[in-house]
Amino acid sequence: MRVPLPIGRRPRGGGILGVAAAGVAIACAGVPSSAAAFAAGHGPVGGRHGLPGYVPLWTLPSKAGGTDSADLGPAPAGAPIAARVYLAGRDPRGLAAYGAAVADPHSALFHRYLTPAEVRKRFDPAPGQVTAVRSWLAAAGLDVTAANPHYLSVQGSAAEAARAFGAAWHSYRVGALTQQAPPPGAGLSVPAQVAGAVLTMAPTEIGLPGSDGEPAAGGTPAAPGRAETAPVSPGRAGTTTPAPHAAGSAPAGSVGAATLPCSEYYGQRRASNLPPAYGRTAPYAGCGYTSQQLRSAYGVPAGLTGKGVRVAVVGPGHNAATPGDVARFASDHGVPLRPGQFTEIIPPGLDASCGGREFPFAEDYMAIEAVHGMAPDADIVYLGAKCDNDDQALSMLDELGTVTDRHLAEIVSGRTIRHYDPDPSPGLIAAYEQIFQRGAAEGIGFYNGTADHGDGSNCQISGECDPTPSKPAISYPAGDPWVTAVGGTSLAIGARGQYLWETGWGDHVAGLTPDGKSWAQLPGAFAFGGGGGPSDMLEQPSYQRETVPEALSQAHGSGVPMRVVPDVAADAGFGTGVRAGITVPPGQGLPPGYREIAVGGTSVATPEFAGMQADAQQAAGEPIGFANPVIYARHGASAYHDVTDHPLGQGVPLFAAGPVANQIPGSPTEPYVDTFGLDQSLAATPGYDDVTGLGTLTTSYFDSFRPCHQRGIGSGQAGCRTP
């Protein structure tokens, strides 16, 4: 039989490429020269073959790269270089085809997953390929300093690197260091004899911790350069810091004297001491929903707790207090950890704050607590990524590779590695997709948030993205067709845990006028909102073809349908946040010690959703794997809340008053009104939209994964649908 490969990428005129995988013909509409030159048969350039380029952020202007960098011009011939040469493997087309087939409910290979050993045997580089690549590098004068099945680490001079990759290298001032890399658009190439073996080349930084090219494990029992901790002990951490806040009071450690009361559920407390907004008294913003409230609102059946499922959380940095915080928070909320349930894999010397790149400290605590709250019986492993190597991108890739090499989990909650402008380079996409495809073949699904800056065109309050981008764009890897992209909502939960309403996440904030008698220019300035929209690099995957409106998929005006994000959504709102527990270290702008706080953003919506996927996997009794084909197969049923910006009707604004405790220093400490459902140029509309995707989960979603006999449906009857 023939089934469509559920990915789509440029070039636009790629046509149909038939490839054989385990006896099943897979029709692939367009394998890209931009993201996988080896698979598309990228043409020779003077007897050489072009590579998809990997562009480090530090080769770009500071506005885009977020670093203090500058191009110093052509590098001296003897300037030192370091790089990774990523390997394509023996059958890259077959890997993509197999990963697609096992995720497609209509395929004969559906859910016939491979073990990591089987993936290595079928798709890792052949010995002859590795030998050829090593010989070519040695002939150019480059030294291979480390190797694994994913890449070879090399060092040498700029002249030797130019000889190997057919392009001159430049020097870049990166902070106080000088680094070397080809300039963007340099046009990398390799000799024809190794063209099928090389995936891409990624320059790496010299002089930073961990920049010596030490590779990931590549399937070995323990990754070199990593320290795997003993399982985290269940129960409370041994602290004497303040207890969590009592019901109805502000969280312990609230910020500033102006902190106002907060609500345990939407509308519990009204800001009668503040001016009315939109003609009404504003409700106070939430104290942070508990996992019990979220499970109730999203309809997670009581018997589904993620039992038997493994979830990996991958993110930059690591707080030393996180194991104790996770244990304490779990115990305080009635879902204590059992022995061995939570473990960590942490590179030695990992900096909690990523040298200032993560502000003000790593977010591992809230992601782990969110997964555990939504799936209290699932096993969880946290993998901390180093903060060097091109703004974390390669380190994050290493950790994702560790998950697939060792099959540490079936569900992976990750973090954004590229915000909006610039686009991810084709080489970066190629390297990440290889890991995503390996995961799909093994039954591993990857979930990433769409970031917190709307369409990326305005950052007046958040200040974390480019305030003058060349165009609205989407984050990566959420925008990749092999990833489930999780957007954000603002969720109203009632006093009994019931779902009241939900809007697309888009917060506008207005403060008081100078006389304190009214609010200034409602709704105010854009603060935060879920990312979304079409890619201008990655074509529409087959699972979106019958669902995503043409007005969204062709918004760039190219006439070609493109990948649109998000796929699904969960609560992320500034005024409807999620509760988390953290020990704040001194010097972070907050009173130090353990406290419970309200957190938001798609970096918490993603582990929320990942936890609920663990519940759904328990219902299915087998790994869901790469989930997008089955997620979209449920569109149009009762599996999703169809979230819109106006759930109570046009002209009825939804809002809350603050401030309440927040973990981010610099957040408003004076009273404000937060108006929901205004996500810049993005809009949550009936049906699929570019803020919430298909929507948020309902009880029917979880029930739809149960085997037919558990739902009282015969296998031949209508309504019996495989996962």
PDB file of C-alpha atoms in Angstrom, residues 116-117 119-121 124-125 147-151 214-224 226 397-407 435 438 442:
ATOM      1  CA  PRO A 116      17.419   1.529  19.607  1.00  0.00           C
ATOM      2  CA  ALA A 117      19.625  -1.413  18.606  1.00  0.00           C
ATOM      3  CA  VAL A 119      17.598   1.638  14.606  1.00  0.00           C
ATOM      4  CA  ARG A 120      21.385   1.602  14.909  1.00  0.00           C
ATOM      5  CA  LYS A 121      21.684  -1.529  12.802  1.00  0.00           C
ATOM      6  CA  ASP A 124      23.559   4.324  11.607  1.00  0.00           C
ATOM      7  CA  PRO A 125      26.493   5.156   9.309  1.00  0.00           C
ATOM      8  CA  ALA A 147      33.385  10.437  17.458  1.00  0.00           C
ATOM      9  CA  ASN A 148      30.003   8.803  17.886  1.00  0.00           C
ATOM     10  CA  PRO A 149      27.349   7.532  15.447  1.00  0.00           C
ATOM     11  CA  HIS A 150      25.871  11.040  15.135  1.00  0.00           C
ATOM     12  CA  TYR A 151      28.919  13.172  14.393  1.00  0.00           C
ATOM     13  CA  GLU A 214      32.999  15.659  23.461  1.00  0.00           C
ATOM     14  CA  PRO A 215      30.051  13.897  21.829  1.00  0.00           C
ATOM     15  CA  ALA A 216      26.923  12.363  23.246  1.00  0.00           C
ATOM     16  CA  ALA A 217      26.627   8.744  24.220  1.00  0.00           C
ATOM     17  CA  GLY A 218      25.585   7.241  20.924  1.00  0.00           C
ATOM     18  CA  GLY A 219      23.722   4.424  22.626  1.00  0.00           C
ATOM     19  CA  THR A 220      26.222   3.478  25.298  1.00  0.00           C
ATOM     20  CA  PRO A 221      24.899   2.675  28.789  1.00  0.00           C
ATOM     21  CA  ALA A 222      26.204   5.959  30.229  1.00  0.00           C
ATOM     22  CA  ALA A 223      27.148   9.065  28.311  1.00  0.00           C
ATOM     23  CA  PRO A 224      30.732  10.255  28.778  1.00  0.00           C
ATOM     24  CA  ARG A 226      27.539  13.253  32.065  1.00  0.00           C
ATOM     25  CA  LEU A 397      20.470  18.241  20.465  1.00  0.00           C
ATOM     26  CA  ASP A 398      22.936  16.096  22.415  1.00  0.00           C
ATOM     27  CA  GLU A 399      20.398  15.543  25.185  1.00  0.00           C
ATOM     28  CA  LEU A 400      17.633  14.658  22.735  1.00  0.00           C
ATOM     29  CA  GLY A 401      20.038  12.188  21.152  1.00  0.00           C
ATOM     30  CA  THR A 402      20.703  10.660  24.555  1.00  0.00           C
ATOM     31  CA  VAL A 403      16.958  10.086  24.954  1.00  0.00           C
ATOM     32  CA  THR A 404      16.698   8.230  21.638  1.00  0.00           C
ATOM     33  CA  ASP A 405      20.011   6.384  21.934  1.00  0.00           C
ATOM     34  CA  ARG A 406      19.030   4.960  25.317  1.00  0.00           C
ATOM     35  CA  HIS A 407      15.246   5.064  24.847  1.00  0.00           C
ATOM     36  CA  ILE A 435      16.916  12.780  15.920  1.00  0.00           C
ATOM     37  CA  ARG A 438      14.947   8.196  15.026  1.00  0.00           C
ATOM     38  CA  GLU A 442      11.317   4.007  18.255  1.00  0.00           C
TER      39      GLU A 442
END
